[in-house]
Coordinates of C-alpha atoms in Angstrom, one line a residue:
Chain C
X80 CA 58.3 -74.2 106.2
X81 CA 59.7 -77.7 106.3
X82 CA 61.6 -78.5 103.1
X83 CA 60.6 -81.8 101.4
X84 CA 60.0 -83.2 97.9
X85 CA 56.4 -82.2 98.4
X86 CA 57.2 -78.6 99.2
X87 CA 59.6 -78.4 96.3
X88 CA 56.9 -79.7 93.9
X89 CA 54.2 -77.6 95.4
X90 CA 56.3 -74.4 95.0
X91 CA 57.4 -75.4 91.5
X92 CA 53.9 -75.7 90.1
X93 CA 52.9 -72.4 91.7
X94 CA 55.8 -70.5 90.1
X95 CA 58.0 -70.4 93.2
X96 CA 56.0 -67.4 94.4
X97 CA 55.3 -68.7 97.9
X98 CA 58.8 -69.4 99.3
X99 CA 59.3 -67.5 102.6
X100 CA 62.4 -65.8 104.0
X101 CA 64.6 -68.4 105.6
X102 CA 64.8 -66.6 108.9
X103 CA 63.2 -63.5 110.5
X104 CA 64.9 -60.2 110.9
X105 CA 63.8 -59.1 114.4
X106 CA 64.8 -56.0 116.4
X107 CA 66.6 -57.0 119.6
X108 CA 64.5 -57.4 122.8
X109 CA 65.5 -55.8 126.0
X110 CA 66.6 -59.0 127.7
X111 CA 67.6 -62.5 126.8
X112 CA 68.7 -65.6 128.7
X113 CA 71.7 -65.9 126.4
X114 CA 73.3 -63.5 123.9
X115 CA 75.8 -65.0 121.5
X116 CA 78.3 -62.5 120.1
X117 CA 79.2 -63.5 116.6
X118 CA 76.9 -64.9 113.9
X119 CA 79.4 -67.2 112.2
X120 CA 79.1 -70.9 111.9
X121 CA 80.1 -71.5 115.5
X122 CA 77.8 -68.9 117.0
X123 CA 74.8 -70.1 114.9
X124 CA 75.5 -73.7 115.7
X125 CA 75.7 -72.8 119.4
X126 CA 72.3 -71.1 119.2
X127 CA 70.8 -74.2 117.4
X128 CA 72.1 -76.7 120.0
X129 CA 71.2 -74.4 122.9
X130 CA 67.6 -74.4 121.6
X131 CA 67.4 -78.0 120.5
X132 CA 69.5 -79.9 123.0
X133 CA 69.0 -77.7 126.1
X134 CA 65.6 -76.1 125.5
X135 CA 67.0 -72.6 125.9
X136 CA 65.3 -70.5 123.2
X137 CA 65.3 -67.0 124.6
X138 CA 68.5 -66.4 122.8
X139 CA 69.9 -63.7 120.5
X140 CA 72.8 -63.9 118.1
X141 CA 74.3 -60.5 117.3
X142 CA 76.5 -60.3 114.2
X143 CA 78.4 -57.2 113.1
X144 CA 77.9 -57.8 109.4
X145 CA 75.6 -60.2 107.5
X146 CA 75.5 -64.0 108.0
X147 CA 78.2 -65.8 106.1
X148 CA 80.4 -62.7 105.7
X149 CA 83.2 -63.9 107.9
X150 CA 85.3 -67.1 108.2
X151 CA 82.3 -69.4 107.6
X152 CA 82.3 -68.2 104.0
X153 CA 86.0 -67.9 103.6
X154 CA 87.4 -71.4 104.4
X155 CA 88.1 -74.1 101.9
X156 CA 85.1 -76.2 103.1
X157 CA 87.0 -79.3 104.2
X158 CA 85.8 -81.5 107.0
X159 CA 87.8 -84.3 108.5
X160 CA 88.7 -85.9 111.8
X161 CA 92.3 -87.0 111.2
X162 CA 93.7 -85.7 114.5
X163 CA 95.9 -87.7 116.9
X164 CA 96.0 -86.3 120.5
X165 CA 93.5 -87.5 123.2
X166 CA 92.3 -83.9 123.8
X167 CA 91.5 -83.4 120.1
X168 CA 90.5 -86.6 118.3
X169 CA 87.3 -87.5 120.2
X170 CA 86.1 -83.9 119.7
X171 CA 86.8 -83.8 115.9
X172 CA 85.3 -87.3 115.5
X173 CA 82.2 -86.1 117.2
X174 CA 82.1 -83.2 114.8
X175 CA 82.4 -85.6 111.9
X176 CA 79.5 -87.6 113.2
X177 CA 77.4 -84.4 113.5
X178 CA 78.3 -83.5 109.9
X179 CA 77.1 -86.9 108.8
X180 CA 73.6 -86.2 110.3
X181 CA 73.6 -82.4 109.8
X182 CA 71.2 -82.2 106.9
X183 CA 68.6 -84.4 108.5
X184 CA 69.0 -82.5 111.8
X185 CA 68.6 -79.1 110.1
X186 CA 66.2 -80.1 107.3
X187 CA 68.6 -78.2 105.0
X188 CA 70.8 -79.1 102.1
X189 CA 74.3 -78.3 103.1
X190 CA 75.8 -80.4 100.3
X191 CA 77.7 -82.7 102.8
X192 CA 80.0 -84.6 100.5
X193 CA 82.0 -87.4 102.1
X194 CA 84.4 -87.7 99.2
X195 CA 87.4 -88.7 101.3
X196 CA 90.5 -86.8 102.5
X197 CA 93.9 -88.0 101.4
X198 CA 97.2 -86.9 103.1
X199 CA 100.0 -87.8 100.7
X200 CA 103.4 -88.7 102.2
X201 CA 106.8 -88.5 100.6
X202 CA 109.3 -90.3 102.9
X203 CA 109.6 -93.3 105.2
X204 CA 109.6 -91.2 108.4
X205 CA 106.5 -89.5 107.2
X206 CA 104.8 -92.8 106.5
X207 CA 105.6 -93.8 110.1
X208 CA 104.1 -90.6 111.4
X209 CA 100.9 -91.0 109.3
X210 CA 100.6 -94.7 110.3
X211 CA 100.8 -93.6 113.9
X212 CA 98.1 -90.9 113.3
X213 CA 95.9 -93.4 111.5
X214 CA 96.2 -95.8 114.4
X215 CA 95.3 -93.1 116.8
X216 CA 92.2 -92.3 114.7
X217 CA 91.2 -96.0 114.6
X218 CA 91.6 -96.2 118.4
X219 CA 89.2 -93.3 118.8
X220 CA 86.6 -94.9 116.4
X221 CA 87.3 -92.8 113.3
X222 CA 88.2 -94.3 110.0
X223 CA 91.6 -94.4 108.4
X224 CA 93.4 -96.3 105.7
X225 CA 97.2 -96.3 105.0
X226 CA 97.6 -96.4 101.2
X227 CA 100.7 -97.4 99.3
X228 CA 101.7 -95.8 96.0
X229 CA 99.3 -98.0 94.0
X230 CA 96.5 -97.1 96.4
X231 CA 97.2 -93.4 95.9
X232 CA 97.4 -94.0 92.1
X233 CA 93.9 -95.3 92.0
X234 CA 92.5 -92.2 93.6
X235 CA 94.7 -89.5 92.0
X236 CA 96.5 -90.9 88.9
X237 CA 97.7 -87.5 87.9
X238 CA 100.0 -86.6 90.8
X239 CA 103.8 -86.5 90.2
X240 CA 104.7 -89.9 91.8
X241 CA 108.4 -89.6 90.7
X242 CA 109.0 -86.0 91.6
X243 CA 112.8 -85.9 92.2
X244 CA 112.5 -84.1 95.5
X245 CA 109.2 -85.2 96.8
X246 CA 108.3 -88.6 95.4
X247 CA 104.9 -89.9 96.4
X248 CA 105.3 -93.0 98.7
X249 CA 101.6 -93.3 99.7
X250 CA 99.0 -91.6 101.7
X251 CA 96.7 -91.6 104.8
X252 CA 93.1 -91.7 103.6
X253 CA 90.0 -90.9 105.6
X254 CA 87.1 -92.0 103.5
X255 CA 84.5 -90.3 105.7
X256 CA 86.1 -86.8 105.4
X257 CA 85.2 -84.5 102.6
X258 CA 83.6 -81.1 102.0
X259 CA 80.5 -79.2 103.0
X260 CA 79.1 -76.1 101.3
X261 CA 80.2 -73.6 103.9
X262 CA 77.7 -70.8 103.6
X263 CA 74.8 -73.3 103.6
X264 CA 76.0 -74.4 107.0
X265 CA 75.5 -70.9 108.3
X266 CA 72.1 -70.6 106.6
X267 CA 71.0 -74.0 107.8
X268 CA 71.9 -73.4 111.4
X269 CA 70.4 -69.9 111.2
X270 CA 67.1 -71.3 109.9
X271 CA 67.0 -74.1 112.4
X272 CA 67.8 -71.8 115.4
X273 CA 65.3 -69.1 114.1
X274 CA 62.5 -71.7 113.8
X275 CA 62.9 -72.5 117.5
X276 CA 62.7 -68.8 118.5
X277 CA 66.3 -67.6 118.4
X278 CA 66.6 -63.9 117.3
X279 CA 69.3 -63.4 114.7
X280 CA 70.3 -59.7 114.6
X281 CA 72.6 -58.8 111.7
X282 CA 74.5 -55.6 111.3
X283 CA 74.7 -55.1 115.0
X284 CA 78.3 -55.1 116.3
X285 CA 79.0 -55.5 120.0
X286 CA 80.7 -52.4 121.4
X287 CA 81.1 -53.3 125.1
X288 CA 80.1 -55.5 128.0
X289 CA 78.2 -54.5 131.1
X290 CA 79.5 -56.2 134.2
X291 CA 78.1 -55.8 137.8
X292 CA 79.8 -57.3 140.8
X293 CA 81.8 -59.7 138.6
X294 CA 78.8 -60.9 136.8
X295 CA 77.8 -60.1 133.2
X296 CA 74.5 -58.3 132.8
X297 CA 74.4 -57.6 129.1
X298 CA 76.1 -56.4 125.9
X299 CA 76.3 -52.9 124.5
X300 CA 75.7 -53.0 120.8
X301 CA 75.2 -50.7 117.8
X302 CA 71.4 -51.2 118.4
X303 CA 71.6 -50.3 122.1
X304 CA 72.0 -52.2 125.3
X305 CA 70.8 -55.8 125.3
X306 CA 70.4 -57.4 128.7
X307 CA 71.6 -61.0 129.1
X308 CA 72.0 -63.6 131.9
X309 CA 74.8 -65.2 130.0
X310 CA 76.9 -63.9 127.1
X311 CA 78.9 -66.2 124.8
X312 CA 81.8 -65.0 122.6
X313 CA 82.2 -66.7 119.3
X314 CA 84.2 -64.4 117.2
X315 CA 87.3 -66.3 116.1
X316 CA 89.6 -64.0 114.1
X317 CA 88.7 -61.0 116.2
X318 CA 88.7 -62.7 119.6
X319 CA 91.3 -60.4 121.0
X320 CA 89.4 -57.2 119.9
X321 CA 86.2 -58.4 121.6
X322 CA 87.8 -59.9 124.7
X323 CA 89.7 -56.6 125.2
X324 CA 86.3 -55.0 125.8
X325 CA 85.9 -57.4 128.7
X326 CA 89.4 -57.0 130.0
X327 CA 90.5 -60.5 129.0
X328 CA 94.0 -61.0 127.6
X329 CA 94.3 -64.0 125.4
X330 CA 97.2 -66.3 124.2
X331 CA 96.2 -65.5 120.6
X332 CA 97.7 -63.7 117.6
X333 CA 95.5 -62.9 114.6
X334 CA 96.9 -64.1 111.3
X335 CA 95.6 -64.1 107.8
X336 CA 95.4 -67.2 105.6
X337 CA 94.6 -67.2 101.9
X338 CA 92.5 -69.4 99.7
X339 CA 92.2 -69.6 96.0
X340 CA 89.9 -70.8 93.3
X341 CA 90.8 -71.5 89.6
X342 CA 88.7 -71.3 86.5
X343 CA 86.2 -74.2 86.1
X344 CA 87.5 -77.4 84.5
X345 CA 86.1 -80.9 83.8
X346 CA 86.2 -83.3 86.7
X347 CA 89.8 -83.8 87.8
X348 CA 89.9 -84.7 91.5
X349 CA 87.0 -86.3 93.3
X350 CA 88.6 -86.2 96.8
X351 CA 90.3 -83.7 99.1
X352 CA 94.1 -84.0 98.8
X353 CA 96.9 -82.5 100.9
X354 CA 100.6 -82.2 99.9
X355 CA 102.9 -83.7 102.6
X356 CA 106.0 -81.7 101.9
X357 CA 104.6 -78.2 101.8
X358 CA 101.4 -76.5 102.7
X359 CA 98.9 -77.1 99.8
X360 CA 95.4 -78.7 100.0
X361 CA 93.0 -79.0 97.1
X362 CA 89.5 -80.1 96.2
X363 CA 87.2 -79.4 93.2
X364 CA 84.0 -77.5 93.6
X365 CA 80.7 -78.4 92.0
X366 CA 81.2 -75.6 89.5
X367 CA 84.5 -77.2 88.5
X368 CA 87.0 -74.8 90.0
X369 CA 89.9 -76.1 92.0
X370 CA 89.7 -74.7 95.5
X371 CA 93.0 -74.7 97.3
X372 CA 94.8 -73.0 100.2
X373 CA 98.1 -72.9 102.0
X374 CA 100.0 -71.7 105.0
X375 CA 99.2 -68.7 107.2
X376 CA 101.0 -65.4 106.3
X377 CA 103.1 -65.7 109.4
X378 CA 102.8 -62.1 110.8
X379 CA 100.0 -60.5 112.8
X380 CA 97.2 -59.3 110.5
X381 CA 93.6 -58.1 110.6
X382 CA 93.6 -57.4 106.9
X383 CA 91.5 -60.3 105.5
X384 CA 94.1 -60.5 102.7
X385 CA 97.6 -61.8 102.2
X386 CA 100.8 -61.1 100.3
X387 CA 102.6 -62.5 97.3
X388 CA 105.1 -64.8 99.0
X389 CA 102.4 -67.2 100.2
X390 CA 100.7 -67.1 96.8
X391 CA 104.0 -68.2 95.3
X392 CA 104.5 -70.8 98.0
X393 CA 101.1 -72.3 97.5
X394 CA 101.6 -72.3 93.7
X395 CA 104.9 -74.1 94.1
X396 CA 103.4 -76.7 96.4
X397 CA 100.6 -77.3 93.9
X398 CA 103.0 -77.7 91.0
X399 CA 105.2 -80.1 93.0
X400 CA 102.3 -82.3 93.7
X401 CA 100.2 -82.1 90.6
X402 CA 101.9 -80.4 87.6
X403 CA 98.7 -81.0 85.6
X404 CA 97.4 -77.7 87.1
X405 CA 100.3 -75.6 85.6
X406 CA 98.3 -73.8 82.9
X407 CA 95.2 -73.2 85.0
X408 CA 94.4 -69.6 85.8
X409 CA 93.5 -68.5 89.3
X410 CA 90.2 -66.6 89.3
X411 CA 90.1 -65.3 92.8
X412 CA 92.0 -65.3 96.0
X413 CA 90.8 -64.1 99.4
X414 CA 91.9 -64.0 103.0
X415 CA 90.3 -64.9 106.3
X416 CA 91.5 -64.1 109.9
X417 CA 92.6 -66.8 112.2
X418 CA 92.9 -66.8 116.0
X419 CA 96.3 -68.5 116.2
X420 CA 96.7 -69.8 119.8
X421 CA 100.2 -70.5 121.0
X422 CA 99.7 -74.3 120.9
X423 CA 97.6 -74.5 117.8
X424 CA 94.5 -75.8 119.6
X425 CA 91.2 -74.0 120.5
X426 CA 89.6 -72.6 123.6
X427 CA 86.1 -73.4 124.9
X428 CA 85.9 -72.2 128.4
X429 CA 84.4 -69.9 131.1
X430 CA 86.1 -66.6 132.0
X431 CA 86.8 -64.7 135.2
X432 CA 83.6 -62.9 134.6
X433 CA 80.6 -65.0 135.8
X434 CA 78.2 -65.7 132.9
X435 CA 80.7 -64.8 130.2
X436 CA 81.8 -67.7 128.0
X437 CA 84.6 -67.9 125.4
X438 CA 84.9 -70.0 122.2
X439 CA 88.0 -68.9 120.4
X440 CA 91.4 -69.9 119.1
X441 CA 90.4 -72.1 116.2
X442 CA 93.6 -71.6 114.2
X443 CA 93.2 -73.2 110.8
X444 CA 90.6 -75.7 112.0
X445 CA 87.4 -73.8 112.8
X446 CA 85.2 -74.9 109.9
X447 CA 85.4 -78.7 110.4
X448 CA 84.8 -78.1 114.1
X449 CA 81.6 -76.1 113.6
X450 CA 79.0 -78.7 114.7
X451 CA 81.0 -80.0 117.7
X452 CA 82.1 -76.5 118.8
X453 CA 78.5 -75.4 118.8
X454 CA 77.5 -78.6 120.6
X455 CA 80.1 -78.4 123.3
X456 CA 79.9 -74.6 123.7
X457 CA 76.1 -74.9 124.1
X458 CA 76.7 -77.6 126.7
X459 CA 79.1 -75.4 128.7
X460 CA 76.7 -72.4 128.5
X461 CA 73.6 -74.4 129.6
X462 CA 75.2 -76.6 132.3
X463 CA 78.2 -74.6 133.4
X464 CA 80.3 -77.8 133.0
X465 CA 82.7 -78.4 130.1
X466 CA 81.5 -81.1 127.7
X467 CA 83.8 -84.2 128.0
X468 CA 84.9 -83.9 124.3
X469 CA 86.0 -80.3 124.8
X470 CA 87.3 -80.6 128.4
X471 CA 90.9 -80.1 127.4
X472 CA 90.2 -76.8 125.6
X473 CA 90.8 -74.8 128.8
X474 CA 92.0 -71.2 128.8
X475 CA 94.3 -71.9 131.7
X476 CA 96.1 -74.8 130.0
X477 CA 98.9 -72.5 129.0
X478 CA 99.7 -71.5 132.6
X479 CA 99.2 -75.1 133.7
X480 CA 101.5 -76.6 131.1
X481 CA 98.8 -78.7 129.6
X482 CA 99.1 -77.4 126.0
X483 CA 97.7 -79.6 123.2
X484 CA 100.5 -79.5 120.7
X485 CA 98.9 -81.4 117.8
X486 CA 101.1 -80.4 115.0
X487 CA 103.8 -78.2 116.4
X488 CA 102.0 -75.2 114.8
X489 CA 100.8 -72.3 116.8
X490 CA 101.3 -68.7 115.8
X491 CA 105.0 -69.5 115.7
X492 CA 106.8 -72.8 116.1
X493 CA 109.2 -71.3 118.7
X494 CA 106.4 -70.6 121.1
X495 CA 105.8 -74.1 122.3
Chain N
X1068 CA 104.4 -55.8 101.6
X1069 CA 108.0 -54.5 101.4
X1070 CA 110.2 -53.6 104.3
X1071 CA 112.7 -50.8 104.2
X1072 CA 115.8 -52.2 106.0
X1073 CA 117.8 -49.3 107.4
X1074 CA 121.0 -51.0 106.2
X1075 CA 120.0 -52.6 102.8
X1076 CA 117.1 -50.4 101.7
X1077 CA 113.6 -51.5 100.6
X1078 CA 113.4 -55.2 100.1
X1079 CA 110.7 -57.8 99.3
X1080 CA 108.9 -59.6 102.2
X1081 CA 110.5 -63.0 101.2
X1082 CA 113.9 -61.7 102.5
X1083 CA 112.6 -61.3 106.1
X1084 CA 111.6 -63.7 108.9
X1085 CA 109.0 -62.7 111.4
X1086 CA 109.6 -63.2 115.1
X1087 CA 106.6 -61.4 116.6
X1088 CA 105.6 -58.8 119.2
X1089 CA 108.6 -56.7 120.1
X1090 CA 107.1 -55.2 123.2
X1091 CA 107.1 -58.4 125.3
X1092 CA 110.0 -58.5 127.8
X1093 CA 111.7 -61.6 129.0
X1094 CA 111.4 -61.7 132.8
X1095 CA 114.7 -61.4 134.7
X1096 CA 113.8 -63.7 137.5
X1097 CA 113.8 -67.5 137.4
X1098 CA 112.2 -67.8 140.8
X1099 CA 108.8 -69.6 141.1
X1100 CA 107.2 -66.3 142.1
X1101 CA 107.9 -65.1 138.6
X1102 CA 105.7 -67.8 137.0
X1103 CA 102.9 -65.4 136.0
X1104 CA 105.4 -63.0 134.3
X1105 CA 106.7 -66.0 132.4
X1106 CA 103.3 -67.1 131.3
X1107 CA 102.6 -63.5 130.1
X1108 CA 105.9 -63.5 128.2
X1109 CA 105.6 -66.9 126.5
X1110 CA 101.8 -67.0 125.8
X1111 CA 99.9 -63.8 126.2
X1112 CA 99.8 -61.1 123.5
X1113 CA 98.2 -57.7 123.1
X1114 CA 97.5 -58.6 119.4
X1115 CA 96.3 -55.1 118.5
X1116 CA 94.2 -54.2 115.5
X1117 CA 96.3 -51.2 114.5
X1118 CA 99.9 -50.2 115.1
X1119 CA 102.1 -53.1 116.2
X1120 CA 105.8 -53.1 117.1
X1121 CA 107.3 -56.4 115.9
X1122 CA 110.6 -58.1 115.4
X1123 CA 111.7 -59.0 111.9
X1124 CA 115.0 -60.6 111.0
X1125 CA 116.6 -59.7 107.6
X1126 CA 117.5 -63.4 107.2
X1127 CA 118.2 -63.3 103.4
X1128 CA 120.0 -59.9 103.7
X1129 CA 122.2 -58.3 106.2
X1130 CA 121.0 -60.4 109.2
X1131 CA 120.0 -57.4 111.2
X1132 CA 117.2 -57.7 113.7
X1133 CA 114.7 -55.0 113.1
X1134 CA 111.8 -53.4 115.0
X1135 CA 109.1 -52.7 112.5
X1136 CA 106.0 -50.6 113.4
X1137 CA 103.2 -51.8 111.2
X1138 CA 99.5 -51.3 111.0
X1139 CA 98.0 -54.8 111.2
X1140 CA 94.7 -53.6 109.6
X1141 CA 96.2 -52.5 106.3
X1142 CA 99.8 -53.7 106.4
X1143 CA 101.2 -50.1 106.2
X1144 CA 104.7 -49.9 107.6
X1145 CA 105.2 -46.7 109.7
X1146 CA 108.7 -47.1 111.0
X1147 CA 111.7 -49.5 110.8
X1148 CA 114.7 -49.3 113.1
X1149 CA 117.5 -51.6 114.3
X1150 CA 116.4 -53.6 117.3
X1151 CA 119.6 -52.9 119.2
X1152 CA 119.0 -49.1 119.0
X1153 CA 115.2 -49.2 119.6
X1154 CA 115.4 -51.2 122.8

């Protein structure tokens, strides 16, 4: 069913009794052209673009839990393309462009809100660094504005401009950045892929891979063996666990990162803002809660939860930037698992097993990359060639010395 | 998460600094033939879901380097010993 004003009105006057489930719940077939392991945002986007851009519709997505249960529903919903390095910025800008057309492409309301992303800076050297980043963004066709204090004051009058330790000197603003309702992204991609014939199989964990003569022939799952000409791994957070089944050792550590939401308040902040002197980023949800997050926990974890030191660190960062939140109560906090690669950049590549493809290592940045990661991964699976925008995301770049060190932040700063 | 330092006793996580996997070994050789071993050492990790031996520095305490055996799935700490004794 195509959603439109007409379908909305027709269903409203008939008591909303005729809405259909958004996707089917099929049992797996014996054989597919492509099986995608992982029904998160990236896996579902890959299925959608395989079907739509490459006409490959004999595809299954196997997901160990339910759609939206993993990182696609755990992030802080921010989308932006304020990267700097040549291997990164064209990719993330393409992702931004796909976000801009996403709802029309999927015929689904993902609440794409280009409210703007502001990175506040607090010193002259940091202004220089952000000016350089902004110029790199402009050179790659993205948008960026360097704001002075008064420019920042117009956007966020409540921040602590004269903080003794971290005075606000200005900010780098990307007006096209913003937020997207994250679980609607999963649902929208799932519906669009399903409508083209992709089978989405939930509660069906992959338990192994079948390889014959160096070539993948299928996936062992909780619902039995599923044959496949090609298998695509898209399980960031658990990439090591799944790659282990195929005998692939990755330059990845799993770390947890926490996010928080406060009680709902009246409209306070209508953009996304990041603190420049600590790790704190904040936006306001449509229900009124402030959604914010911070740094990774900093030690290997598969626990999907964090510990108190980071809670304190995030709260301190928030108070240094915007003391106005001091009496707000935090309603919930939760954790998600990150594939932290050793250079802080992702991997979209083939593997030593023919027909087995890898999309992993998204560190903090997987959500904003969802459309472009799906687009480029689908291109790699369909054509066997890396997409030009993702050509730098090679697995062998660590051995080759071509690491993409965007922010000096992999699993640990001393590793690159 | 609290870590029981063999010298100082049980202390809060804030006192410790994480270094990472304690099982990787720095290659002896600097010859080009050892490149693969260096790539392994610098970049590749077992990253287990389960027991993980890892280096922690008691940086806001006695400055001991520790080998902590911890379950990465539930953060339970099974053993803590001085790094100099363990390896």
